[in-house]
mmCIF file of C-alpha atoms and ligand atoms in Angstrom:
data_model
loop_
_atom_site.group_PDB
_atom_site.id
_atom_site.type_symbol
_atom_site.label_atom_id
_atom_site.label_comp_id
_atom_site.label_asym_id
_atom_site.label_seq_id
_atom_site.Cartn_x
_atom_site.Cartn_y
_atom_site.Cartn_z
ATOM 1 C CA MET H 22 0.000 0.000 0.000
ATOM 2 C CA ILE H 23 1.471 3.352 -0.998
ATOM 3 C CA ILE H 24 0.955 6.225 1.447
ATOM 4 C CA THR H 25 1.735 9.705 0.149
ATOM 5 C CA LYS H 26 -0.435 12.157 2.138
ATOM 6 C CA ILE H 27 -1.145 12.176 5.867
ATOM 7 C CA LEU H 28 -3.469 14.124 8.160
ATOM 8 C CA VAL H 29 -2.689 14.439 11.879
ATOM 9 C CA THR H 30 -5.345 15.287 14.502
ATOM 10 C CA GLY H 31 -4.175 16.767 17.819
ATOM 11 C CA ALA H 32 -0.926 17.733 16.074
ATOM 12 C CA GLY H 33 -0.085 20.472 18.567
ATOM 13 C CA GLY H 34 0.104 18.107 21.546
ATOM 14 C CA GLN H 35 3.051 16.474 23.287
ATOM 15 C CA ILE H 36 3.334 13.635 20.775
ATOM 16 C CA GLY H 37 1.758 15.309 17.732
ATOM 17 C CA SER H 38 4.160 18.251 17.694
ATOM 18 C CA GLU H 39 7.138 15.886 17.305
ATOM 19 C CA LEU H 40 5.430 13.157 15.273
ATOM 20 C CA THR H 41 4.250 15.702 12.689
ATOM 21 C CA CYS H 42 7.860 16.827 12.153
ATOM 22 C CA ALA H 43 9.029 13.189 11.907
ATOM 23 C CA LEU H 44 6.313 12.458 9.327
ATOM 24 C CA ARG H 45 7.214 15.589 7.344
ATOM 25 C CA ALA H 46 10.841 14.443 7.255
ATOM 26 C CA ILE H 47 9.681 11.185 5.599
ATOM 27 C CA TYR H 48 6.749 12.268 3.420
ATOM 28 C CA GLY H 49 7.612 15.918 2.674
ATOM 29 C CA ASN H 50 6.414 19.043 4.483
ATOM 30 C CA ASN H 51 3.452 19.733 2.190
ATOM 31 C CA ASN H 52 2.212 16.130 2.311
ATOM 32 C CA VAL H 53 1.502 16.150 6.061
ATOM 33 C CA LEU H 54 -1.443 18.281 7.181
ATOM 34 C CA ALA H 55 -1.326 19.208 10.869
ATOM 35 C CA THR H 56 -4.672 19.950 12.550
ATOM 36 C CA ASP H 57 -5.601 20.976 16.081
ATOM 37 C CA LEU H 58 -8.028 23.114 18.059
ATOM 38 C CA SER H 59 -5.912 26.191 18.470
ATOM 39 C CA GLU H 60 -3.560 28.752 17.091
ATOM 40 C CA SER H 61 -0.793 27.745 19.509
ATOM 41 C CA ALA H 62 -0.343 24.534 17.533
ATOM 42 C CA TYR H 63 -0.248 26.693 14.428
ATOM 43 C CA GLU H 64 2.710 28.677 15.767
ATOM 44 C CA LYS H 65 4.644 25.517 16.651
ATOM 45 C CA ILE H 66 4.343 23.556 13.417
ATOM 46 C CA ALA H 67 2.632 25.572 10.701
ATOM 47 C CA ALA H 68 5.801 27.207 9.462
ATOM 48 C CA LYS H 69 7.089 23.791 8.378
ATOM 49 C CA GLY H 70 3.947 22.732 6.488
ATOM 50 C CA PRO H 71 0.192 23.076 6.136
ATOM 51 C CA PHE H 72 -2.063 23.513 9.189
ATOM 52 C CA GLU H 73 -5.851 23.680 9.651
ATOM 53 C CA ILE H 74 -7.842 24.420 12.765
ATOM 54 C CA LEU H 75 -10.018 21.345 13.355
ATOM 55 C CA ASP H 76 -12.260 20.252 16.214
ATOM 56 C CA ILE H 77 -12.870 16.516 15.721
ATOM 57 C CA MET H 78 -16.322 17.002 17.260
ATOM 58 C CA GLN H 79 -17.283 18.785 14.005
ATOM 59 C CA PRO H 80 -17.547 15.971 11.420
ATOM 60 C CA GLU H 81 -18.665 18.333 8.605
ATOM 61 C CA ARG H 82 -15.469 20.367 8.975
ATOM 62 C CA LEU H 83 -13.426 17.153 9.158
ATOM 63 C CA THR H 84 -15.092 15.930 5.951
ATOM 64 C CA GLU H 85 -14.398 19.260 4.222
ATOM 65 C CA ILE H 86 -10.708 19.105 5.185
ATOM 66 C CA VAL H 87 -10.320 15.432 4.213
ATOM 67 C CA ARG H 88 -12.031 15.977 0.819
ATOM 68 C CA ALA H 89 -9.782 18.956 0.085
ATOM 69 C CA PHE H 90 -6.465 17.423 1.250
ATOM 70 C CA LYS H 91 -7.205 13.772 0.253
ATOM 71 C CA PRO H 92 -4.996 12.012 2.831
ATOM 72 C CA ASP H 93 -4.202 8.290 2.439
ATOM 73 C CA ALA H 94 -3.637 7.985 6.190
ATOM 74 C CA ILE H 95 -4.648 9.660 9.455
ATOM 75 C CA PHE H 96 -2.695 9.782 12.707
ATOM 76 C CA HIS H 97 -5.507 10.380 15.198
ATOM 77 C CA LEU H 98 -3.900 11.906 18.313
ATOM 78 C CA ALA H 99 -6.597 14.314 19.560
ATOM 79 C CA ALA H 100 -7.694 13.214 23.037
ATOM 80 C CA ILE H 101 -8.217 14.211 26.675
ATOM 81 C CA LEU H 102 -5.693 12.520 28.988
ATOM 82 C CA SER H 103 -6.132 10.874 32.395
ATOM 83 C CA ALA H 104 -5.886 13.727 34.916
ATOM 84 C CA VAL H 105 -7.984 16.176 32.877
ATOM 85 C CA GLY H 106 -10.358 13.278 32.194
ATOM 86 C CA GLU H 107 -11.051 12.892 35.924
ATOM 87 C CA GLU H 108 -11.679 16.651 36.204
ATOM 88 C CA LYS H 109 -13.866 16.798 33.071
ATOM 89 C CA PRO H 110 -15.278 13.279 32.613
ATOM 90 C CA ASN H 111 -18.026 14.222 30.152
ATOM 91 C CA LEU H 112 -15.570 16.072 27.922
ATOM 92 C CA ALA H 113 -13.149 13.125 27.961
ATOM 93 C CA TRP H 114 -15.952 10.685 27.259
ATOM 94 C CA SER H 115 -17.224 12.687 24.337
ATOM 95 C CA ILE H 116 -13.930 13.595 22.629
ATOM 96 C CA ASN H 117 -12.219 10.241 23.166
ATOM 97 C CA THR H 118 -15.126 8.098 21.944
ATOM 98 C CA ASN H 119 -17.450 10.163 19.701
ATOM 99 C CA GLY H 120 -14.478 12.112 18.358
ATOM 100 C CA SER H 121 -12.774 8.865 17.344
ATOM 101 C CA ILE H 122 -15.959 7.605 15.690
ATOM 102 C CA ASN H 123 -16.146 10.873 13.710
ATOM 103 C CA VAL H 124 -12.566 10.360 12.503
ATOM 104 C CA TYR H 125 -13.146 6.689 11.568
ATOM 105 C CA ASP H 126 -16.433 7.457 9.765
ATOM 106 C CA VAL H 127 -14.954 10.268 7.696
ATOM 107 C CA ALA H 128 -11.884 8.123 6.932
ATOM 108 C CA ARG H 129 -14.076 5.167 5.851
ATOM 109 C CA ASP H 130 -16.279 7.355 3.628
ATOM 110 C CA ASN H 131 -13.395 9.138 1.922
ATOM 111 C CA GLY H 132 -10.957 6.383 0.990
ATOM 112 C CA VAL H 133 -8.404 6.838 3.795
ATOM 113 C CA LYS H 134 -6.315 3.663 3.671
ATOM 114 C CA ARG H 135 -4.719 3.500 7.136
ATOM 115 C CA ILE H 136 -5.302 5.006 10.588
ATOM 116 C CA PHE H 137 -2.888 5.083 13.508
ATOM 117 C CA ALA H 138 -4.731 5.770 16.778
ATOM 118 C CA PRO H 139 -2.802 5.434 20.047
ATOM 119 C CA SER H 140 -4.185 3.638 23.052
ATOM 120 C CA SER H 141 -2.610 3.776 26.521
ATOM 121 C CA MET H 142 -1.491 1.629 29.438
ATOM 122 C CA ALA H 143 -4.513 3.319 31.078
ATOM 123 C CA VAL H 144 -6.655 0.506 29.598
ATOM 124 C CA PHE H 145 -5.417 -1.605 32.518
ATOM 125 C CA GLY H 146 -6.838 -1.412 36.025
ATOM 126 C CA PRO H 147 -6.433 -2.830 39.511
ATOM 127 C CA THR H 148 -7.728 -6.268 38.480
ATOM 128 C CA THR H 149 -5.084 -6.656 35.738
ATOM 129 C CA PRO H 150 -1.836 -8.491 36.608
ATOM 130 C CA ARG H 151 0.337 -5.551 37.664
ATOM 131 C CA SER H 152 3.805 -6.829 36.823
ATOM 132 C CA ASN H 153 4.818 -7.745 33.289
ATOM 133 C CA THR H 154 1.192 -7.101 32.279
ATOM 134 C CA PRO H 155 0.319 -9.491 29.426
ATOM 135 C CA GLN H 156 -0.873 -8.399 25.974
ATOM 136 C CA ASP H 157 -4.263 -10.088 26.185
ATOM 137 C CA THR H 158 -5.599 -9.697 29.713
ATOM 138 C CA VAL H 159 -8.287 -8.175 31.944
ATOM 139 C CA LEU H 160 -9.301 -4.627 30.886
ATOM 140 C CA GLN H 161 -11.217 -3.079 33.793
ATOM 141 C CA PRO H 162 -9.828 0.459 34.160
ATOM 142 C CA THR H 163 -11.117 2.731 36.924
ATOM 143 C CA THR H 164 -10.542 6.075 35.144
ATOM 144 C CA VAL H 165 -12.769 7.678 32.516
ATOM 145 C CA TYR H 166 -9.717 8.033 30.275
ATOM 146 C CA GLY H 167 -8.917 4.323 30.600
ATOM 147 C CA MET H 168 -12.520 3.361 29.831
ATOM 148 C CA THR H 169 -12.512 5.508 26.697
ATOM 149 C CA LYS H 170 -9.239 3.959 25.555
ATOM 150 C CA VAL H 171 -10.658 0.419 25.943
ATOM 151 C CA ILE H 172 -13.676 1.505 23.902
ATOM 152 C CA ASP H 173 -11.418 3.114 21.266
ATOM 153 C CA GLU H 174 -9.507 -0.149 20.880
ATOM 154 C CA LEU H 175 -12.805 -2.007 20.433
ATOM 155 C CA ILE H 176 -14.280 0.565 18.032
ATOM 156 C CA GLY H 177 -11.126 0.226 15.927
ATOM 157 C CA LYS H 178 -11.477 -3.573 15.878
ATOM 158 C CA TYR H 179 -15.147 -3.246 14.903
ATOM 159 C CA TYR H 180 -14.296 -0.947 11.956
ATOM 160 C CA ILE H 181 -11.552 -3.351 10.864
ATOM 161 C CA LYS H 182 -13.959 -6.300 10.903
ATOM 162 C CA ARG H 183 -17.061 -4.577 9.571
ATOM 163 C CA TYR H 184 -15.539 -2.197 6.985
ATOM 164 C CA GLY H 185 -12.179 -3.836 6.227
ATOM 165 C CA MET H 186 -10.270 -0.779 7.442
ATOM 166 C CA ASP H 187 -6.570 -0.835 8.431
ATOM 167 C CA ILE H 188 -6.428 0.653 11.953
ATOM 168 C CA ARG H 189 -3.369 0.278 14.195
ATOM 169 C CA GLY H 190 -2.468 1.419 17.673
ATOM 170 C CA VAL H 191 -0.136 0.939 20.622
ATOM 171 C CA ARG H 192 -0.755 1.217 24.338
ATOM 172 C CA TYR H 193 1.846 3.893 25.031
ATOM 173 C CA PRO H 194 3.356 4.026 28.510
ATOM 174 C CA GLY H 195 4.123 7.498 29.931
ATOM 175 C CA ILE H 196 5.964 9.484 27.266
ATOM 176 C CA ILE H 197 8.864 11.732 28.355
ATOM 177 C CA SER H 198 9.906 14.528 25.998
ATOM 178 C CA ASN H 199 11.391 18.013 25.777
ATOM 179 C CA VAL H 200 9.596 19.881 22.971
ATOM 180 C CA THR H 201 5.946 20.251 24.031
ATOM 181 C CA LEU H 202 4.808 19.859 27.634
ATOM 182 C CA PRO H 203 2.303 17.055 28.287
ATOM 183 C CA GLY H 204 -1.388 17.879 28.189
ATOM 184 C CA GLY H 205 -2.793 16.726 31.550
ATOM 185 C CA GLY H 206 -1.857 13.134 32.319
ATOM 186 C CA THR H 207 -0.686 11.232 35.387
ATOM 187 C CA THR H 208 2.801 10.566 34.005
ATOM 188 C CA ASP H 209 3.379 14.317 33.407
ATOM 189 C CA TYR H 210 5.556 14.483 36.542
ATOM 190 C CA ALA H 211 8.266 12.577 34.681
ATOM 191 C CA VAL H 212 8.582 15.452 32.201
ATOM 192 C CA GLN H 213 8.178 18.417 34.564
ATOM 193 C CA ILE H 214 10.806 17.007 36.943
ATOM 194 C CA TYR H 215 13.506 17.578 34.283
ATOM 195 C CA TYR H 216 12.402 21.150 33.498
ATOM 196 C CA ASP H 217 12.320 22.044 37.211
ATOM 197 C CA ALA H 218 15.653 20.292 37.848
ATOM 198 C CA VAL H 219 17.337 22.520 35.265
ATOM 199 C CA LYS H 220 15.435 25.718 36.112
ATOM 200 C CA TYR H 221 15.077 25.596 39.916
ATOM 201 C CA GLY H 222 17.207 22.645 41.101
ATOM 202 C CA ARG H 223 14.151 21.261 42.909
ATOM 203 C CA TYR H 224 10.753 19.673 42.151
ATOM 204 C CA GLU H 225 7.519 19.031 44.047
ATOM 205 C CA CYS H 226 6.231 15.622 42.920
ATOM 206 C CA PHE H 227 2.512 14.744 42.888
ATOM 207 C CA LEU H 228 3.205 10.984 43.112
ATOM 208 C CA LYS H 229 4.815 9.022 45.966
ATOM 209 C CA GLU H 230 8.504 8.260 45.596
ATOM 210 C CA ASP H 231 7.990 4.489 45.123
ATOM 211 C CA THR H 232 5.266 4.654 42.429
ATOM 212 C CA MET H 233 6.583 2.406 39.662
ATOM 213 C CA LEU H 234 5.242 3.109 36.154
ATOM 214 C CA PRO H 235 6.284 2.135 32.606
ATOM 215 C CA MET H 236 7.844 5.064 30.684
ATOM 216 C CA MET H 237 9.432 5.781 27.302
ATOM 217 C CA TYR H 238 11.579 8.557 25.814
ATOM 218 C CA MET H 239 10.109 10.387 22.811
ATOM 219 C CA PRO H 240 12.655 9.128 20.214
ATOM 220 C CA ASP H 241 11.540 5.573 21.035
ATOM 221 C CA CYS H 242 7.878 6.632 20.952
ATOM 222 C CA LEU H 243 8.362 8.060 17.447
ATOM 223 C CA LYS H 244 10.293 4.984 16.302
ATOM 224 C CA GLY H 245 7.642 2.577 17.626
ATOM 225 C CA THR H 246 4.812 4.612 16.127
ATOM 226 C CA LEU H 247 6.407 4.771 12.689
ATOM 227 C CA ASP H 248 7.545 1.130 12.764
ATOM 228 C CA LEU H 249 4.025 -0.136 13.476
ATOM 229 C CA PHE H 250 2.533 2.278 10.941
ATOM 230 C CA HIS H 251 4.896 0.943 8.253
ATOM 231 C CA ALA H 252 4.724 -2.736 9.296
ATOM 232 C CA SER H 253 3.485 -5.344 6.840
ATOM 233 C CA ARG H 254 -0.181 -6.023 7.613
ATOM 234 C CA GLU H 255 0.286 -9.736 6.905
ATOM 235 C CA ARG H 256 2.606 -10.076 9.921
ATOM 236 C CA LEU H 257 0.211 -8.410 12.392
ATOM 237 C CA ILE H 258 -1.921 -10.651 14.603
ATOM 238 C CA HIS H 259 -2.941 -7.761 16.877
ATOM 239 C CA ASN H 260 -4.030 -4.374 15.563
ATOM 240 C CA THR H 261 -5.360 -1.499 17.721
ATOM 241 C CA ASP H 262 -3.922 -2.594 21.053
ATOM 242 C CA PHE H 263 -0.218 -3.473 21.076
ATOM 243 C CA ASN H 264 1.436 -3.348 24.512
ATOM 244 C CA LEU H 265 4.546 -1.155 24.268
ATOM 245 C CA SER H 266 7.231 -0.548 26.844
ATOM 246 C CA ALA H 267 10.785 0.688 27.277
ATOM 247 C CA PHE H 268 11.624 0.833 31.021
ATOM 248 C CA SER H 269 9.832 1.131 34.371
ATOM 249 C CA VAL H 270 10.787 3.743 36.965
ATOM 250 C CA THR H 271 9.677 5.371 40.211
ATOM 251 C CA PRO H 272 10.051 9.104 40.947
ATOM 252 C CA ALA H 273 12.929 8.125 43.268
ATOM 253 C CA ASP H 274 14.685 6.358 40.362
ATOM 254 C CA ILE H 275 14.421 9.512 38.241
ATOM 255 C CA VAL H 276 15.763 11.603 41.136
ATOM 256 C CA SER H 277 18.796 9.278 41.458
ATOM 257 C CA SER H 278 19.372 9.481 37.723
ATOM 258 C CA ILE H 279 19.160 13.301 37.702
ATOM 259 C CA ARG H 280 21.561 13.501 40.679
ATOM 260 C CA LYS H 281 24.227 11.704 38.616
ATOM 261 C CA PHE H 282 24.340 14.896 36.535
ATOM 262 C CA LEU H 283 22.980 17.517 38.999
ATOM 263 C CA PRO H 284 24.095 16.267 42.457
ATOM 264 C CA SER H 285 22.335 19.037 44.414
ATOM 265 C CA PHE H 286 18.867 18.353 42.924
ATOM 266 C CA GLU H 287 16.148 18.362 45.623
ATOM 267 C CA ILE H 288 12.708 16.691 45.651
ATOM 268 C CA ILE H 289 9.664 16.820 47.897
ATOM 269 C CA TYR H 290 6.675 14.483 47.565
ATOM 270 C CA LYS H 291 3.093 15.775 47.851
ATOM 271 C CA PRO H 292 0.820 13.104 46.353
ATOM 272 C CA ASP H 293 -2.550 14.339 45.051
ATOM 273 C CA PHE H 294 -5.546 12.741 43.262
ATOM 274 C CA ARG H 295 -3.260 11.443 40.520
ATOM 275 C CA GLN H 296 -1.735 8.929 42.986
ATOM 276 C CA ASP H 297 -4.938 6.843 42.814
ATOM 277 C CA ILE H 298 -4.755 6.813 39.021
ATOM 278 C CA ALA H 299 -1.093 5.748 39.038
ATOM 279 C CA ASP H 300 -1.828 3.031 41.611
ATOM 280 C CA SER H 301 -4.385 1.498 39.246
ATOM 281 C CA TRP H 302 -1.841 1.103 36.390
ATOM 282 C CA PRO H 303 0.794 -1.607 35.767
ATOM 283 C CA ASP H 304 4.327 -1.318 37.081
ATOM 284 C CA SER H 305 5.740 -3.117 34.045
ATOM 285 C CA ILE H 306 4.405 -4.312 30.694
ATOM 286 C CA ASP H 307 5.066 -7.354 28.498
ATOM 287 C CA ASP H 308 5.483 -6.039 24.949
ATOM 288 C CA SER H 309 6.644 -9.315 23.393
ATOM 289 C CA CYS H 310 3.841 -9.282 20.761
ATOM 290 C CA ALA H 311 5.117 -5.930 19.429
ATOM 291 C CA ARG H 312 8.643 -7.385 19.395
ATOM 292 C CA THR H 313 7.513 -10.503 17.503
ATOM 293 C CA GLU H 314 4.967 -9.004 15.106
ATOM 294 C CA TRP H 315 6.809 -5.829 14.028
ATOM 295 C CA ASP H 316 10.296 -6.039 15.567
ATOM 296 C CA TRP H 317 9.814 -3.436 18.326
ATOM 297 C CA GLU H 318 13.063 -2.655 20.151
ATOM 298 C CA PRO H 319 13.532 0.457 22.330
ATOM 299 C CA SER H 320 16.887 2.250 22.453
ATOM 300 C CA TYR H 321 16.820 4.465 25.560
ATOM 301 C CA ASP H 322 17.158 3.448 29.206
ATOM 302 C CA LEU H 323 16.642 5.848 32.127
ATOM 303 C CA ASP H 324 20.174 7.267 32.363
ATOM 304 C CA ALA H 325 20.554 7.723 28.590
ATOM 305 C CA MET H 326 17.244 9.592 28.577
ATOM 306 C CA THR H 327 18.138 11.722 31.622
ATOM 307 C CA GLN H 328 21.429 12.800 30.088
ATOM 308 C CA ASP H 329 19.698 13.831 26.859
ATOM 309 C CA MET H 330 16.756 15.558 28.590
ATOM 310 C CA LEU H 331 19.053 17.643 30.811
ATOM 311 C CA ARG H 332 21.300 18.559 27.866
ATOM 312 C CA VAL H 333 18.445 19.669 25.584
ATOM 313 C CA ILE H 334 16.511 21.578 28.273
ATOM 314 C CA GLY H 335 19.744 23.117 29.622
ATOM 315 C CA GLU H 336 20.779 24.360 26.175
ATOM 316 C CA ARG H 337 17.337 25.851 25.593
ATOM 317 C CA MET H 338 17.405 27.715 28.903
ATOM 318 C CA LYS H 339 20.856 29.299 28.322
HETATM 319 P P1 NAD W 424 -1.845 16.055 24.365
HETATM 320 O O1 NAD W 424 -2.877 16.332 25.396
HETATM 321 O O2 NAD W 424 -0.494 16.617 24.549
HETATM 322 O O3 NAD W 424 -2.353 16.516 22.941
HETATM 323 C C1 NAD W 424 -3.665 16.264 22.508
HETATM 324 C C2 NAD W 424 -4.016 17.300 21.490
HETATM 325 O O4 NAD W 424 -5.375 17.072 21.119
HETATM 326 C C3 NAD W 424 -3.924 18.740 22.012
HETATM 327 O O5 NAD W 424 -3.076 19.510 21.202
HETATM 328 C C4 NAD W 424 -5.354 19.233 21.987
HETATM 329 O O6 NAD W 424 -5.473 20.586 21.599
HETATM 330 C C5 NAD W 424 -5.966 18.323 20.931
HETATM 331 N N1 NAD W 424 -7.421 18.197 21.083
HETATM 332 C C6 NAD W 424 -8.145 18.045 22.208
HETATM 333 N N2 NAD W 424 -9.456 18.028 21.928
HETATM 334 C C7 NAD W 424 -9.559 18.137 20.590
HETATM 335 C C8 NAD W 424 -10.654 18.198 19.686
HETATM 336 N N3 NAD W 424 -11.919 18.152 20.111
HETATM 337 N N4 NAD W 424 -10.399 18.317 18.377
HETATM 338 C C9 NAD W 424 -9.140 18.390 17.920
HETATM 339 N N5 NAD W 424 -8.054 18.372 18.714
HETATM 340 C C10 NAD W 424 -8.278 18.248 20.042
HETATM 341 O O7 NAD W 424 -1.787 14.470 24.178
HETATM 342 P P2 NAD W 424 -0.575 13.565 23.690
HETATM 343 O O8 NAD W 424 0.213 13.233 24.887
HETATM 344 O O9 NAD W 424 0.103 14.176 22.532
HETATM 345 O O10 NAD W 424 -1.372 12.250 23.295
HETATM 346 C C11 NAD W 424 -1.641 11.884 21.958
HETATM 347 C C12 NAD W 424 -2.314 10.519 21.977
HETATM 348 O O11 NAD W 424 -1.447 9.577 22.620
HETATM 349 C C13 NAD W 424 -3.619 10.477 22.776
HETATM 350 O O12 NAD W 424 -4.504 9.570 22.169
HETATM 351 C C14 NAD W 424 -3.205 9.929 24.124
HETATM 352 O O13 NAD W 424 -4.255 9.276 24.779
HETATM 353 C C15 NAD W 424 -2.121 8.969 23.709
HETATM 354 N N6 NAD W 424 -1.183 8.671 24.792
HETATM 355 C C16 NAD W 424 -0.294 9.601 25.214
HETATM 356 C C17 NAD W 424 0.592 9.288 26.242
HETATM 357 C C18 NAD W 424 1.608 10.273 26.763
HETATM 358 O O14 NAD W 424 2.304 9.973 27.761
HETATM 359 N N7 NAD W 424 1.754 11.462 26.138
HETATM 360 C C19 NAD W 424 0.565 8.014 26.828
HETATM 361 C C20 NAD W 424 -0.400 7.112 26.402
HETATM 362 C C21 NAD W 424 -1.246 7.428 25.354
HETATM 363 C C1 AKB W 425 -1.540 9.896 31.119
HETATM 364 O O1 AKB W 425 -0.818 9.923 32.128
HETATM 365 O O2 AKB W 425 -2.748 10.132 31.116
HETATM 366 C C2 AKB W 425 -0.892 9.487 29.808
HETATM 367 C C3 AKB W 425 -1.072 8.033 29.571
HETATM 368 C C4 AKB W 425 -0.187 7.065 30.247
HETATM 369 O O3 AKB W 425 -1.959 7.646 28.860
HETATM 370 N N1 AKB W 425 0.480 9.886 29.837
#
């Protein structure tokens, strides 16, 4: 299948702002249309290629944009994440489920050949095996965000079966990056800690020091996303729901890693409502299906990531 033109929803977010640039490097700036709700996304990525303001809750506007641009593929990243989802459950419910259906319907009706739509480790809950969480296991999340992500995985499978569509997705762990700040999740601490380490030499953490969660550095997130997107469909047994992992860490592990480079870094722990969310998620994930079906292999461990994060953020703050 030849893909030449791509549309990205939620392109101004933590992942979209970097994935859009990675896609433009492969497919050409003018062949990747970035879309998002606001002008701030426009400032970040528009200069390097086309941009349209798009609310995925407006299917007529989505249809208009898709008919004009004629993408072969859509990366559907627009969503409300876990912490904001608990504060605004109806919004999360609506955007993460009805918004996805809008995107899949417009794609189906306008000849879009492939969709990449990320899921999350938030599909798991307290009744799932917590360590080395298997690929095919109990999905009983206790957050609105997690529920919507389970439903998204199932909607994708339904559209694959009923309409023959090609829809793929991974259950990302917490993504750590240094270009765009995260948009309201529970793993956001693992990004902010690096910014505050460089800027203030101290950080107030909203999770307890021993809260173990799976995490991944953005270069691996981009690599995994693109590798699954480009994988041969014949090899894939799973589709919308691949477990994906790189390493598992606690806040205390990140503090130790930062102190290897900034020995005077200080931390205080003040857990808030996000602790309950984190406690419902796995501490490690078995991603062997991704490794077998499309050769997934992460590159970064904690210290390699810390060194790079501190270097990039430090250079930017000079
Ligand atoms: P983000 O919050 O940083 O970005 C989401 C973007 O969607 C924002 O730019 C926002 O403006 C946009 N958006 C929200 N509502 C919209 C609407 N109605 N119409 C159009 N755009 C809208 O999120 P992200 O971290 O970049 O996540 C991208 C995808 O990856 C999401 O599906 C998320 O669930 C998933 N994911 C992310 C992580 C992570 O750690 N970042 C982990 C697991 C899964
Ligand atoms: C969040 O914390 O909500 C996200 C995720 C793991 O899906 N980073």
